[in-house]
């Protein structure tokens, strides 16, 4: 674990070394396809930039659709992050503090049960399935499947629905204040929280704790992402970086007219390049360029 969370005396305005000459930054990053390679999930090509952030005591926050259990497992192994935002902004872990801006877990369960009772087909969720069942459905190994099943505020459904079933489930989700989001492989019951809201909650929490006070100016928020569900986070950042895909054209993200860097390489290679570029040029606000 980095000193940022484990040492309560740590403060961003009292870092060591070069940081005294730098404006303070904080970095929020998507994982899959952004810091992690799309195919092999490696962050190794970003090793240099990660080490530079650590040397400068710049906090790094993961923002992902993964569960907190999955993020903790990654961080326990690699010690990359100072904070974790999981389930697309629905749940946050800062040290021992867990916050859940997403819907209550009981609401997710009530909605899934109501859908199951209303439909004439079997309906399960990751939350109610065994690791073996999740592994069979997803192709994950058993350990990964167990981590993917530990969900706070969203639940991918395991079912074989018709369009009628989907529409009925969407209506029931809405009655519970939830939505049913159609992903690549699953329909997921979830709330309306997004990554930007979770980012603001983390920033407010850290400011309240006195941990985001720069020596000579405001703290600049850097956000990096690769897909439409990162757009709100990039829009809310001071410095937005879009990471292109390994194959095909970069998606057009709705950034509300906000300018953003497009990294020259996909995945962790692009991540590495852009963090160095931003720190080399002391860019504090892309809109001022
Ligand atoms: Mg991604």
Short mmCIF file of C-alpha atoms and ligand atoms in Angstrom, two decimals:
data_model
loop_
_atom_site.label_atom_id
_atom_site.label_comp_id
_atom_site.label_asym_id
_atom_site.label_seq_id
_atom_site.Cartn_x
_atom_site.Cartn_y
_atom_site.Cartn_z
CA UNK A 1 0.00 0.00 0.00
CA UNK A 2 1.28 3.44 -0.83
CA UNK A 3 1.87 5.96 1.99
CA UNK A 4 -1.09 8.05 0.95
CA UNK A 5 -3.69 5.99 2.76
CA UNK A 6 -1.66 4.01 5.22
CA UNK A 7 0.06 7.02 6.77
CA UNK A 8 -2.46 9.49 8.22
CA UNK A 9 0.23 12.14 8.45
CA UNK A 10 0.74 12.04 4.69
CA UNK A 11 -0.39 15.22 3.01
CA UNK A 12 -0.24 16.19 -0.62
CA UNK A 13 1.25 19.57 0.22
CA UNK A 14 4.11 17.94 2.07
CA UNK A 15 5.46 15.46 -0.43
CA UNK A 16 9.09 14.80 -0.99
CA UNK A 17 11.47 15.70 -3.76
CA UNK A 18 10.32 17.31 -6.97
CA UNK A 19 6.73 17.62 -5.84
CA UNK A 20 7.61 20.89 -4.12
CA UNK A 21 8.10 22.38 -7.57
CA UNK A 22 5.05 20.77 -9.12
CA UNK A 23 1.42 21.68 -9.00
CA UNK A 24 -0.37 18.89 -7.19
CA UNK A 25 -2.11 16.26 -9.27
CA UNK A 26 -4.41 13.41 -8.56
CA UNK A 27 -5.00 10.71 -11.16
CA UNK A 28 -8.22 8.74 -11.74
CA UNK A 29 -7.91 5.90 -14.19
CA UNK A 30 -10.10 3.31 -15.84
CA UNK A 31 -8.50 -0.13 -15.93
CA UNK A 32 -9.55 -2.45 -18.79
CA UNK A 33 -8.24 -1.07 -22.08
CA UNK A 34 -6.74 1.96 -20.31
CA UNK A 35 -4.12 1.09 -17.67
CA UNK A 36 -4.51 -2.63 -18.35
CA UNK A 37 -3.86 -4.10 -21.78
CA UNK A 38 -7.06 -5.14 -23.54
CA UNK A 39 -5.78 -8.66 -24.23
CA UNK A 40 -3.43 -9.71 -21.43
CA UNK A 41 -4.50 -7.29 -18.63
CA UNK A 42 -0.87 -6.27 -18.08
CA UNK A 43 0.07 -2.81 -16.77
CA UNK A 44 3.80 -3.47 -17.25
CA UNK A 45 4.26 -0.98 -20.15
CA UNK A 46 3.13 1.79 -17.74
CA UNK A 47 5.69 0.84 -15.10
CA UNK A 48 7.82 3.99 -15.61
CA UNK A 49 4.94 6.42 -15.27
CA UNK A 50 3.52 4.54 -12.29
CA UNK A 51 6.90 4.79 -10.56
CA UNK A 52 7.04 8.51 -11.35
CA UNK A 53 3.62 9.09 -9.80
CA UNK A 54 4.72 7.21 -6.72
CA UNK A 55 7.98 9.17 -6.48
CA UNK A 56 6.01 12.41 -6.69
CA UNK A 57 3.44 11.18 -4.13
CA UNK A 58 0.66 11.74 -6.65
CA UNK A 59 -2.36 9.65 -5.65
CA UNK A 60 -3.70 7.13 -8.15
CA UNK A 61 -7.33 6.02 -7.93
CA UNK A 62 -8.70 3.03 -9.87
CA UNK A 63 -12.15 3.54 -11.42
CA UNK A 64 -13.60 0.36 -12.85
CA UNK A 65 -16.60 -1.82 -13.47
CA UNK A 66 -14.84 -4.50 -11.43
CA UNK A 67 -16.00 -5.36 -7.91
CA UNK A 68 -14.14 -4.09 -4.87
CA UNK A 69 -13.09 -7.70 -4.23
CA UNK A 70 -11.51 -7.89 -7.69
CA UNK A 71 -9.81 -4.49 -7.24
CA UNK A 72 -8.52 -5.40 -3.78
CA UNK A 73 -7.07 -8.64 -5.17
CA UNK A 74 -5.27 -6.69 -7.90
CA UNK A 75 -4.00 -4.10 -5.45
CA UNK A 76 -2.95 -6.65 -2.84
CA UNK A 77 -0.78 -8.23 -5.52
CA UNK A 78 0.59 -5.13 -7.26
CA UNK A 79 0.10 -2.17 -4.83
CA UNK A 80 -0.78 0.24 -7.61
CA UNK A 81 -3.63 2.30 -6.17
CA UNK A 82 -4.33 4.66 -3.27
CA UNK A 83 -8.08 4.30 -3.61
CA UNK A 84 -10.56 2.05 -5.40
CA UNK A 85 -13.81 2.89 -7.14
CA UNK A 86 -15.71 -0.22 -8.21
CA UNK A 87 -18.90 -1.23 -10.01
CA UNK A 88 -18.76 1.80 -12.32
CA UNK A 89 -18.82 4.30 -9.47
CA UNK A 90 -21.27 2.47 -7.22
CA UNK A 91 -18.84 1.69 -4.40
CA UNK A 92 -15.64 3.32 -3.10
CA UNK A 93 -12.84 2.07 -0.84
CA UNK A 94 -10.36 4.54 0.66
CA UNK A 95 -8.23 2.62 3.13
CA UNK A 96 -10.68 1.06 5.56
CA UNK A 97 -13.47 3.44 4.61
CA UNK A 98 -16.10 2.05 2.24
CA UNK A 99 -18.72 4.33 0.73
CA UNK A 100 -21.60 3.21 -1.47
CA UNK A 101 -23.07 5.99 -3.59
CA UNK A 102 -24.78 3.27 -5.61
CA UNK A 103 -28.10 1.69 -4.62
CA UNK A 104 -28.42 -0.36 -1.45
CA UNK A 105 -27.56 -4.01 -1.91
CA UNK A 106 -31.01 -4.95 -0.57
CA UNK A 107 -32.65 -2.92 -3.34
CA UNK A 108 -30.71 -4.86 -5.97
CA UNK A 109 -31.81 -8.14 -4.40
CA UNK A 110 -35.45 -7.03 -4.14
CA UNK A 111 -35.54 -6.00 -7.80
CA UNK A 112 -33.91 -9.23 -8.98
CA UNK A 113 -36.35 -11.29 -6.90
CA UNK A 114 -39.29 -9.33 -8.30
CA UNK A 115 -38.05 -9.94 -11.85
CA UNK A 116 -37.64 -13.64 -11.11
CA UNK A 117 -41.18 -13.89 -9.72
CA UNK A 118 -42.69 -12.00 -12.64
CA UNK A 119 -41.08 -14.06 -15.40
CA UNK A 120 -41.67 -17.65 -16.49
CA UNK A 121 -37.95 -18.34 -16.99
CA UNK A 122 -35.18 -18.96 -14.44
CA UNK A 123 -33.51 -15.70 -13.35
CA UNK A 124 -30.36 -15.68 -11.23
CA UNK A 125 -27.72 -13.06 -10.56
CA UNK A 126 -24.02 -13.21 -9.78
CA UNK A 127 -24.91 -12.34 -6.20
CA UNK A 128 -27.01 -15.47 -5.77
CA UNK A 129 -24.86 -17.84 -7.84
CA UNK A 130 -21.99 -20.02 -6.72
CA UNK A 131 -18.45 -19.35 -8.00
CA UNK A 132 -18.83 -22.52 -10.04
CA UNK A 133 -22.00 -21.23 -11.71
CA UNK A 134 -20.36 -17.84 -12.43
CA UNK A 135 -17.27 -19.58 -13.80
CA UNK A 136 -19.41 -21.72 -16.10
CA UNK A 137 -21.26 -18.65 -17.40
CA UNK A 138 -18.27 -16.34 -17.82
CA UNK A 139 -15.30 -18.59 -18.48
CA UNK A 140 -13.48 -17.13 -15.47
CA UNK A 141 -11.47 -19.41 -13.21
CA UNK A 142 -13.07 -20.27 -9.88
CA UNK A 143 -11.05 -17.76 -7.85
CA UNK A 144 -11.86 -14.91 -10.23
CA UNK A 145 -15.50 -15.97 -10.38
CA UNK A 146 -15.74 -15.81 -6.59
CA UNK A 147 -14.35 -12.25 -6.63
CA UNK A 148 -16.71 -11.21 -9.44
CA UNK A 149 -19.66 -12.47 -7.38
CA UNK A 150 -18.93 -10.24 -4.38
CA UNK A 151 -21.07 -7.36 -5.52
CA UNK A 152 -22.33 -4.30 -3.63
CA UNK A 153 -24.69 -2.43 -5.93
CA UNK A 154 -24.97 -4.07 -9.33
CA UNK A 155 -25.80 -7.58 -10.45
CA UNK A 156 -25.38 -9.15 -13.89
CA UNK A 157 -28.34 -11.44 -14.56
CA UNK A 158 -27.90 -15.06 -15.57
CA UNK A 159 -30.89 -15.86 -17.76
CA UNK A 160 -32.01 -16.58 -21.33
CA UNK A 161 -34.50 -13.78 -21.97
CA UNK A 162 -36.77 -12.91 -24.87
CA UNK A 163 -37.35 -9.25 -25.75
CA UNK A 164 -40.58 -9.45 -23.74
CA UNK A 165 -38.65 -10.65 -20.69
CA UNK A 166 -36.13 -7.85 -21.09
CA UNK A 167 -38.81 -5.19 -21.35
CA UNK A 168 -40.61 -6.54 -18.29
CA UNK A 169 -37.34 -6.57 -16.33
CA UNK A 170 -36.56 -3.00 -17.41
CA UNK A 171 -39.96 -1.89 -16.06
CA UNK A 172 -39.47 -3.69 -12.75
CA UNK A 173 -35.96 -2.28 -12.38
CA UNK A 174 -37.33 1.21 -12.94
CA UNK A 175 -40.01 0.64 -10.28
CA UNK A 176 -37.15 -0.01 -7.85
CA UNK A 177 -35.25 3.11 -8.91
CA UNK A 178 -32.76 1.01 -10.86
CA UNK A 179 -31.89 0.41 -14.48
CA UNK A 180 -31.15 -2.68 -16.52
CA UNK A 181 -28.07 -1.99 -18.63
CA UNK A 182 -27.40 -4.19 -21.64
CA UNK A 183 -23.67 -4.91 -21.82
CA UNK A 184 -21.64 -7.03 -24.19
CA UNK A 185 -22.66 -10.31 -22.57
CA UNK A 186 -24.97 -9.52 -19.67
CA UNK A 187 -27.90 -7.45 -18.63
CA UNK A 188 -26.87 -5.80 -15.37
CA UNK A 189 -29.17 -4.46 -12.67
CA UNK A 190 -27.61 -1.26 -11.34
CA UNK A 191 -28.27 2.28 -10.20
CA UNK A 192 -27.77 5.50 -12.04
CA UNK A 193 -24.44 6.37 -10.41
CA UNK A 194 -21.55 7.07 -12.70
CA UNK A 195 -17.80 7.33 -12.48
CA UNK A 196 -17.79 11.14 -12.27
CA UNK A 197 -20.02 11.18 -9.18
CA UNK A 198 -17.73 8.71 -7.41
CA UNK A 199 -14.72 10.80 -8.44
CA UNK A 200 -16.29 13.91 -6.90
CA UNK A 201 -17.05 12.02 -3.69
CA UNK A 202 -13.41 10.92 -3.44
CA UNK A 203 -12.17 14.46 -4.10
CA UNK A 204 -14.53 15.93 -1.49
CA UNK A 205 -13.50 13.30 1.05
CA UNK A 206 -9.80 13.95 0.50
CA UNK A 207 -10.25 17.74 0.61
CA UNK A 208 -12.20 17.41 3.86
CA UNK A 209 -9.30 15.41 5.25
CA UNK A 210 -6.86 18.14 4.17
CA UNK A 211 -5.14 15.80 1.78
CA UNK A 212 -5.69 17.77 -1.40
CA UNK A 213 -4.00 21.10 -0.83
CA UNK A 214 -1.35 22.12 -3.29
CA UNK A 215 1.50 24.45 -2.31
CA UNK A 216 1.07 26.81 -5.19
CA UNK A 217 -2.31 26.43 -6.81
CA UNK A 218 -5.27 24.13 -7.10
CA UNK A 219 -4.93 20.39 -7.38
CA UNK A 220 -5.34 19.28 -10.97
CA UNK A 221 -7.43 16.20 -11.64
CA UNK A 222 -6.17 13.92 -14.42
CA UNK A 223 -8.58 11.29 -15.72
CA UNK A 224 -7.81 8.56 -18.24
CA UNK A 225 -10.32 6.28 -19.94
CA UNK A 226 -11.11 4.51 -23.17
CA UNK A 227 -14.86 4.02 -23.50
CA UNK A 228 -18.24 5.78 -23.30
CA UNK A 229 -18.70 4.84 -19.64
CA UNK A 230 -15.57 6.89 -18.89
CA UNK A 231 -16.93 10.02 -20.58
CA UNK A 232 -18.49 11.57 -17.45
CA UNK A 233 -15.23 11.11 -15.57
CA UNK A 234 -13.18 12.70 -18.36
CA UNK A 235 -15.66 15.56 -18.64
CA UNK A 236 -15.32 16.32 -14.91
CA UNK A 237 -11.52 16.24 -14.88
CA UNK A 238 -9.14 19.16 -15.41
CA UNK A 239 -7.02 17.09 -17.77
CA UNK A 240 -8.78 14.42 -19.81
CA UNK A 241 -6.97 11.64 -21.65
CA UNK A 242 -8.67 9.24 -24.03
CA UNK A 243 -6.80 6.00 -24.62
CA UNK A 244 -7.41 4.57 -28.12
CA UNK A 245 -8.32 0.92 -28.68
CA UNK A 246 -5.79 -1.63 -29.91
CA UNK A 247 -7.92 -2.23 -32.98
CA UNK A 248 -10.23 0.10 -34.83
CA UNK A 249 -11.04 3.76 -34.42
CA UNK A 250 -11.35 5.46 -31.02
CA UNK A 251 -15.01 5.85 -30.01
CA UNK A 252 -16.38 9.37 -30.03
CA UNK A 253 -16.91 10.23 -26.37
CA UNK A 254 -19.47 12.81 -25.29
CA UNK A 255 -17.21 15.21 -23.42
CA UNK A 256 -19.56 18.17 -23.71
CA UNK A 257 -17.09 20.09 -25.82
CA UNK A 258 -14.26 19.62 -23.35
CA UNK A 259 -10.90 19.16 -25.06
CA UNK A 260 -9.06 15.94 -24.34
CA UNK A 261 -5.75 14.41 -25.20
CA UNK A 262 -5.85 11.33 -27.40
CA UNK A 263 -2.96 9.10 -26.39
CA UNK A 264 -0.67 8.08 -29.27
CA UNK A 265 -0.74 4.42 -28.27
CA UNK A 266 -3.40 2.06 -26.89
CA UNK A 267 -3.56 0.69 -23.35
CA UNK A 268 -0.70 0.99 -20.89
CA UNK A 269 1.74 2.23 -23.57
CA UNK A 270 -0.49 5.24 -24.18
CA UNK A 271 -1.08 5.67 -20.45
CA UNK A 272 2.67 5.73 -19.82
CA UNK A 273 3.26 8.26 -22.60
CA UNK A 274 0.52 10.64 -21.49
CA UNK A 275 1.39 10.70 -17.78
CA UNK A 276 4.99 11.54 -18.68
CA UNK A 277 3.82 14.16 -21.18
CA UNK A 278 1.53 15.88 -18.68
CA UNK A 279 4.15 15.91 -15.92
CA UNK A 280 6.95 16.95 -18.29
CA UNK A 281 4.95 19.96 -19.43
CA UNK A 282 3.37 20.79 -16.08
CA UNK A 283 -0.01 20.97 -17.72
CA UNK A 284 -2.47 22.06 -15.05
CA UNK A 285 -5.51 22.74 -17.17
CA UNK A 286 -5.97 21.59 -20.73
CA UNK A 287 -8.51 24.37 -21.38
CA UNK A 288 -5.73 26.94 -20.87
CA UNK A 289 -3.65 25.52 -23.68
MG1 LIG B 1 -12.12 0.52 -20.21
#
